[in-house]
Amino acid sequence: MLKPQLHHSPASKSHFLLPKPFIHGNGGQNNIPILSMYSSLKTQRKIRAGCKHSAGNVKTLASISQDLQKSTKVKAKVTVTRTVGGFLSNIGINRGFDDIIDVLGKTLLLELVSAELDPNTGKEKATITAYAHKQDDEGSEIMYEADFEVDSSFGEVGAVFIENEHRREMFVKDIVLEGFITGSVTVSCDSWVHAKDTNHPKRLFFTTKSYLPSQTPEGLRRFREEELALLRGNGQGERKKGDRIYDYDVYDDLGDPDRNPNLKRPVLGGEQLPYPRRCRTGGARTITDPQSESRGLSVYVPRDEEFSEVKGLTFSAKTVYSVLHALIPSLESALVDPDLPFPYFTAIDSLFNEGIDLPPLKQQGWKDILPRIVKTIEDETREVLAFNTPETMERDRFFWFRDEEFGRQTLAGLNPLSLQLVKEWPLKSTLDPEIYGPPESAITTEMIEQQIKGFMTVEEAIKQKKLFMLDYHDLFLPFVSKVRQLENTTLYGSRTVLFLNPDCTLRTLAIELVCPPMDGKPQWKQAFTSSCDATGVWLWRLAKAHVLAHESGYHQLISHWLRTHACTEPYIIAAHRQLSVMHPIYRLLHPHFRYTMEINALAREALVNAGGIIESAFSPGKYCMEMSSVIYGKLWRFDQEALPQDLISRGMAVEDPSSPHGVKLTIEDYPYASDGLLLWDAIKSWVSEYVNHYYPEPSLILSDEELQEFWTEVRIVGHGDKKDEPWWPKLKTPEDLIEIITTMVWVTSGHHAAVNFGQYTYAGYFPNRPTVTRLKMPNEDPTDEDWKLFIEKPECILLLTFPSQIQATRVMAVLDVLSSHSPDEEYMGEYIEPGWVQDPVIKAAFEKFNGRLKELEGIIDGRNADPSLKNRNGAGIPPYELLKPFSEPGVTSKGVPYSISI
């Protein structure tokens, strides 16, 4: 883990045990019998305390004991990772200064901090200092060594300070201390250490033992509090690259009004437009809009939240920048007309076969970062963008055309979080009819019963839980009139009703599209059904295209961005501000926060910003983030982010204590839910054992001030626009904490994996999931000419309704990158954190967790091979593997990382 003060090698101890005088019967943990100690020393050939063996010079047992009481010689070996752009660069005058410092042997100043207070004065013991000098400069790592002489009265070492005398920051991997009677100890740092002259404080790294605040050793108490104060900052000034300060702010940096007045965007966060908080950067206000923060060349995140060099230089993170800053501008040059549609469907297919000729690219070497999609012709005179064929299309070229696939993907596709049970009939809007028109749905009882073909009545279908719905009516309708004022785009409010077949597949019965009163015209709404006549068939296909665009926008803005990326950032900020790195809950949560703030900053820079990829290619255009704010205010609840509660709230499950997961699914063959519940149970079991180990009594929860402040800050500040909601869980018992932490872990791991890593598989062939529709339905107030074109060339109308060439190819390129696992991906439960190794109870619990995840891999494989599970097995159907725990790098449509890392 590339984070400060937390991750240590599996061999590390919680504290460095220094030898103390043996007093018979004193009961201390350092009571090592002298004979045993002497025997151990003899086998080492060299006595690290400085004694030498020779025939004429063998010290007596008493003299050895006296030496041990005086001092111990300890050698510190510091491993520094050689960086590409860091302090080891051969370019620049600073390298020369740093070489001189290395020769003088004063590169790193190390200070050992005792965990104990002086028993005589009651004050902290003086630190023991030594300079580290370069010892080995070969390979990818550089070794430094320092020698300490540690007096026996110093006690246990609880932390190490590091001061970097170089002119550039360096990445310190670990420190190994050798010479203790109990053996060598490793402290993993995995963090950047600033140059001394940058006015940053010395870096402090604690040992791996976790302490509740009340259990903190007295010698470390002040350091614990001061380190938290440093991370909180004072809320003032502009954050600079390299800072390690965590604070909150509203989303006031999405627009760029100084560049273009049309790029002004409202502030998200507050009473009018509620939103989770993001990391504060403290940038200056824009000139034309004092409410907006100016946009710099990059967006600040705390130094230890930035991508590692491995991730930054391999195709996961680096390609995001390459796609946005090199490929997309080249596409825009190649496809001059931004509104140009695909002329025919074979032109869409050619994206995967022939590709698009690109003009010469300014950024050299970037093609190596995008090996999947950019190919160079052998004569090197042309560069071609050619997309890999998504697995869905590879298996069935016409998969996107089938109604059955439309229904299947609501359960096993990219957005399995929107389907809900129909509980009331007739369907009716809750919006103000004075503004939006009559609330009654155009989908009637007769229409549904005709589609069911006498199988049962609507009343019976609802009673038997057979009717389901995608409901984007009340959420989208308020934006329709605004979106329709934008060029080359349109929008409806929509409802889609589906029927559950006996084999657990879904049949799409009806689609309703609604336009509110606007431009002096009354409300327009119409319900469409699958039809036998040609006109009805094409209207049905066009209606599906509109619903799929709604699905794409909701998936990207709500199921993906809002519910995982945006809502998790406050948890990360609060954890760093209120939980010490020594806190066991910090150490439990920390792997689940890796890289999230950096990818969120990148999103604000070029994905969800004004004029960015999402606005330019997804419904509802420039109102995307505003709509996500409205939906956050209406729908988001922390307690319903837990998978079982989410399923219950949508009617997709009911509480059932007799069921294995405590819930019974309404649709048994629901791959996202059935696999997800197994993963949820494994997570909850692991979290339960962890929490119960550190909190055996409820009183420890209530008395843990760091934990209580963390949860308070999440609610009151991080999600402050919802601070008064009654549904926030209380934090009084270990059971409360288990549910809270399990929910956070699920959102950052399973939930995110399910909605992210299948993006290219399901949306890489964009007719399956068009991100925007550009034409209204041909039967909505048509002109004679429009209707004639539809009747004569309905395929042309569908192609004109789909995204333009530039919209589609931009999204496809980005989705390819966002669906990729980095080579340094860390999958949940694959490897144990060093801080968990040293406690045998936690180590055993993790090994059980790892075993359950491996078992889950086999269960998912078995389910995908079961022909009775029609939503994940059948001709042309890809297996559902999005919740398989482990994966290799690249676009694999499987693998559950710890964190929201892309």
Coordinates of C-alpha atoms in Angstrom, one line a residue, residues 259-481:
R259 CA -12.9 30.8 -20.0
N260 CA -16.4 30.8 -21.3
P261 CA -19.6 32.1 -19.7
N262 CA -21.4 29.0 -21.0
L263 CA -19.2 26.9 -18.7
K264 CA -20.5 28.4 -15.5
R265 CA -22.1 25.8 -13.3
P266 CA -24.0 26.0 -10.0
V267 CA -22.3 25.1 -6.7
L268 CA -23.2 21.6 -5.5
G269 CA -23.4 21.4 -1.8
G270 CA -25.9 23.4 0.3
E271 CA -29.6 23.7 0.9
Q272 CA -30.5 24.3 -2.7
L273 CA -28.4 21.6 -4.3
P274 CA -27.3 19.2 -1.6
Y275 CA -24.2 17.1 -2.3
P276 CA -21.4 15.2 -0.5
R277 CA -18.3 17.2 0.2
R278 CA -15.0 16.9 -1.7
C279 CA -11.5 17.6 -0.6
R280 CA -10.8 21.3 -0.1
T281 CA -8.1 22.8 -2.4
G282 CA -8.4 26.5 -1.4
G283 CA -8.1 27.8 -4.9
A284 CA -8.8 31.4 -5.8
R285 CA -12.2 32.6 -6.9
T286 CA -13.0 33.1 -10.6
I287 CA -13.2 36.7 -11.8
T288 CA -16.6 36.4 -13.4
D289 CA -18.3 34.3 -10.7
P290 CA -17.2 34.8 -7.1
Q291 CA -19.0 31.6 -6.1
S292 CA -16.8 29.4 -8.3
E293 CA -13.2 28.3 -7.6
S294 CA -10.7 28.7 -10.4
R295 CA -9.3 25.7 -12.1
G296 CA -5.6 25.1 -12.2
L297 CA -3.5 22.8 -14.3
S298 CA -4.2 20.0 -11.9
V299 CA -6.4 19.3 -8.9
Y300 CA -4.9 19.0 -5.5
V301 CA -5.1 15.8 -3.5
P302 CA -3.0 15.0 -0.4
R303 CA 0.4 13.6 -1.4
D304 CA -0.2 10.1 -0.1
E305 CA -3.5 9.8 -2.0
E306 CA -1.8 10.3 -5.4
F307 CA -1.3 7.4 -7.7
S308 CA 1.8 5.3 -7.3
E309 CA 4.4 5.6 -10.1
V310 CA 3.5 2.0 -11.1
K311 CA -0.1 3.0 -11.6
G312 CA 0.8 6.4 -13.0
L313 CA 3.1 5.0 -15.7
T314 CA 1.0 2.0 -16.7
F315 CA -2.1 1.9 -18.7
S316 CA -4.7 2.4 -16.0
A317 CA -4.1 5.9 -14.7
K318 CA -1.8 7.3 -17.3
T319 CA -4.1 6.4 -20.1
V320 CA -6.9 8.5 -18.6
Y321 CA -4.7 11.5 -19.2
S322 CA -3.6 10.3 -22.6
V323 CA -7.1 9.6 -23.7
L324 CA -8.4 13.0 -22.5
H325 CA -5.4 15.1 -23.6
A326 CA -4.1 13.4 -26.7
L327 CA -6.5 10.9 -28.2
I328 CA -9.8 12.9 -27.9
P329 CA -8.4 16.1 -29.4
S330 CA -7.0 13.9 -32.3
L331 CA -10.5 12.3 -32.7
E332 CA -12.0 15.8 -32.9
S333 CA -9.5 16.7 -35.6
A334 CA -10.3 13.5 -37.5
L335 CA -14.0 13.8 -37.1
V336 CA -14.5 17.4 -38.0
D337 CA -18.2 17.6 -37.7
P338 CA -19.2 17.0 -34.1
D339 CA -22.8 16.2 -35.0
L340 CA -22.0 13.8 -37.8
P341 CA -24.0 10.5 -37.3
F342 CA -22.9 7.1 -38.3
P343 CA -24.3 6.7 -41.9
Y344 CA -25.1 3.0 -41.5
F345 CA -24.6 0.2 -39.0
T346 CA -21.6 -1.3 -40.8
A347 CA -19.8 2.0 -40.1
I348 CA -20.2 1.3 -36.4
D349 CA -18.8 -2.2 -37.0
S350 CA -15.8 -0.7 -38.8
L351 CA -14.7 0.9 -35.5
F352 CA -13.6 -2.6 -34.5
N353 CA -12.3 -3.8 -37.8
E354 CA -10.9 -0.9 -39.8
G355 CA -10.6 1.9 -37.2
I356 CA -10.3 5.6 -37.6
D357 CA -7.3 7.3 -39.2
L358 CA -5.8 9.8 -36.8
P359 CA -3.7 12.8 -37.5
P360 CA -0.1 12.8 -36.2
L361 CA -0.2 13.0 -32.4
K362 CA 1.8 15.5 -30.4
Q363 CA 2.5 13.3 -27.4
Q364 CA 5.3 10.9 -28.3
G365 CA 5.2 7.4 -26.8
W366 CA 1.6 7.6 -25.8
K367 CA 0.6 4.7 -28.1
D368 CA 2.6 2.3 -25.9
I369 CA 0.2 3.2 -23.1
L370 CA -2.9 2.4 -25.1
P371 CA -2.0 -1.0 -26.7
R372 CA -5.6 -2.2 -26.7
I373 CA -7.0 0.5 -28.9
V374 CA -4.4 2.4 -30.8
K375 CA -2.5 0.6 -33.6
T376 CA 0.2 1.9 -36.0
I377 CA 0.2 0.7 -39.6
E378 CA 3.5 -1.0 -40.6
D379 CA 4.8 1.8 -42.7
E380 CA 4.3 4.1 -39.7
T381 CA 2.8 6.8 -41.9
R382 CA -0.7 6.3 -40.3
E383 CA -2.0 6.0 -36.8
V384 CA -5.3 4.2 -36.4
L385 CA -7.7 4.0 -33.6
A386 CA -9.2 0.5 -33.7
F387 CA -11.3 -0.7 -30.8
N388 CA -11.2 -4.3 -29.4
T389 CA -14.5 -6.1 -29.9
P390 CA -16.4 -6.3 -26.6
E391 CA -17.1 -9.8 -25.4
T392 CA -20.9 -9.3 -25.6
M393 CA -20.6 -8.5 -29.3
E394 CA -18.0 -11.2 -29.9
R395 CA -20.5 -13.8 -28.6
D396 CA -23.6 -12.4 -30.3
R397 CA -23.4 -9.6 -32.8
F398 CA -27.1 -8.9 -32.5
F399 CA -27.3 -9.2 -28.7
W400 CA -28.2 -5.5 -28.4
F401 CA -31.3 -5.9 -30.6
R402 CA -33.1 -8.5 -28.6
D403 CA -35.8 -7.5 -26.1
E404 CA -34.8 -10.5 -23.9
E405 CA -31.3 -9.1 -23.6
F406 CA -32.8 -5.7 -22.5
G407 CA -34.5 -7.5 -19.6
R408 CA -31.6 -9.7 -18.8
Q409 CA -29.2 -6.7 -18.4
T410 CA -31.4 -5.1 -15.8
L411 CA -30.4 -8.1 -13.6
A412 CA -27.0 -9.0 -14.8
G413 CA -25.7 -6.0 -16.8
L414 CA -23.9 -2.8 -16.1
N415 CA -26.6 -1.2 -13.9
P416 CA -28.4 -3.8 -11.9
L417 CA -29.3 -1.3 -9.2
S418 CA -32.3 0.5 -10.8
L419 CA -34.9 -2.3 -11.2
Q420 CA -37.7 -2.1 -8.6
L421 CA -40.8 -4.1 -7.8
V422 CA -44.2 -2.5 -8.8
K423 CA -46.1 -2.2 -5.6
E424 CA -48.9 0.2 -6.5
W425 CA -51.2 0.4 -9.5
P426 CA -52.0 2.4 -11.6
L427 CA -48.7 4.2 -11.9
K428 CA -48.8 7.8 -11.0
S429 CA -46.4 10.8 -10.8
T430 CA -45.8 12.7 -7.6
L431 CA -44.8 15.9 -9.5
D432 CA -46.9 19.0 -9.5
P433 CA -49.5 18.6 -12.2
E434 CA -49.7 22.4 -12.6
I435 CA -46.1 22.3 -13.9
Y436 CA -45.7 18.9 -15.4
G437 CA -49.2 18.0 -16.5
P438 CA -51.5 15.1 -15.6
P439 CA -49.9 12.6 -13.3
E440 CA -51.6 9.5 -14.6
S441 CA -49.4 7.1 -16.6
A442 CA -50.1 6.2 -20.2
I443 CA -49.4 2.6 -19.4
T444 CA -52.9 1.2 -18.7
T445 CA -54.2 -2.0 -17.1
E446 CA -55.6 -3.1 -20.5
M447 CA -52.2 -2.6 -22.2
I448 CA -50.4 -4.7 -19.6
E449 CA -52.9 -7.5 -19.6
Q450 CA -52.9 -7.6 -23.4
Q451 CA -49.1 -8.1 -23.3
I452 CA -49.4 -10.8 -20.6
K453 CA -51.8 -12.5 -23.0
G454 CA -54.3 -13.6 -20.4
F455 CA -51.7 -15.3 -18.2
M456 CA -53.0 -13.3 -15.2
T457 CA -54.5 -9.9 -14.3
V458 CA -52.4 -6.9 -13.3
E459 CA -53.8 -7.2 -9.8
E460 CA -52.7 -10.9 -9.6
A461 CA -49.3 -10.0 -11.1
I462 CA -48.6 -7.3 -8.5
K463 CA -49.8 -9.7 -5.7
Q464 CA -47.5 -12.4 -6.9
K465 CA -44.6 -10.0 -7.4
K466 CA -44.4 -10.4 -11.1
L467 CA -44.3 -6.8 -12.3
F468 CA -41.1 -4.7 -12.2
M469 CA -40.2 -1.3 -13.4
L470 CA -37.3 1.1 -14.4
D471 CA -38.6 4.4 -13.2
Y472 CA -36.9 7.5 -14.6
H473 CA -40.1 9.6 -14.8
D474 CA -40.2 11.9 -11.8
L475 CA -36.3 12.1 -11.7
F476 CA -35.8 13.1 -15.3
L477 CA -39.0 15.1 -16.2
P478 CA -38.0 18.3 -14.4
F479 CA -34.9 18.5 -16.7
V480 CA -36.7 17.8 -20.0
S481 CA -37.5 21.4 -20.9

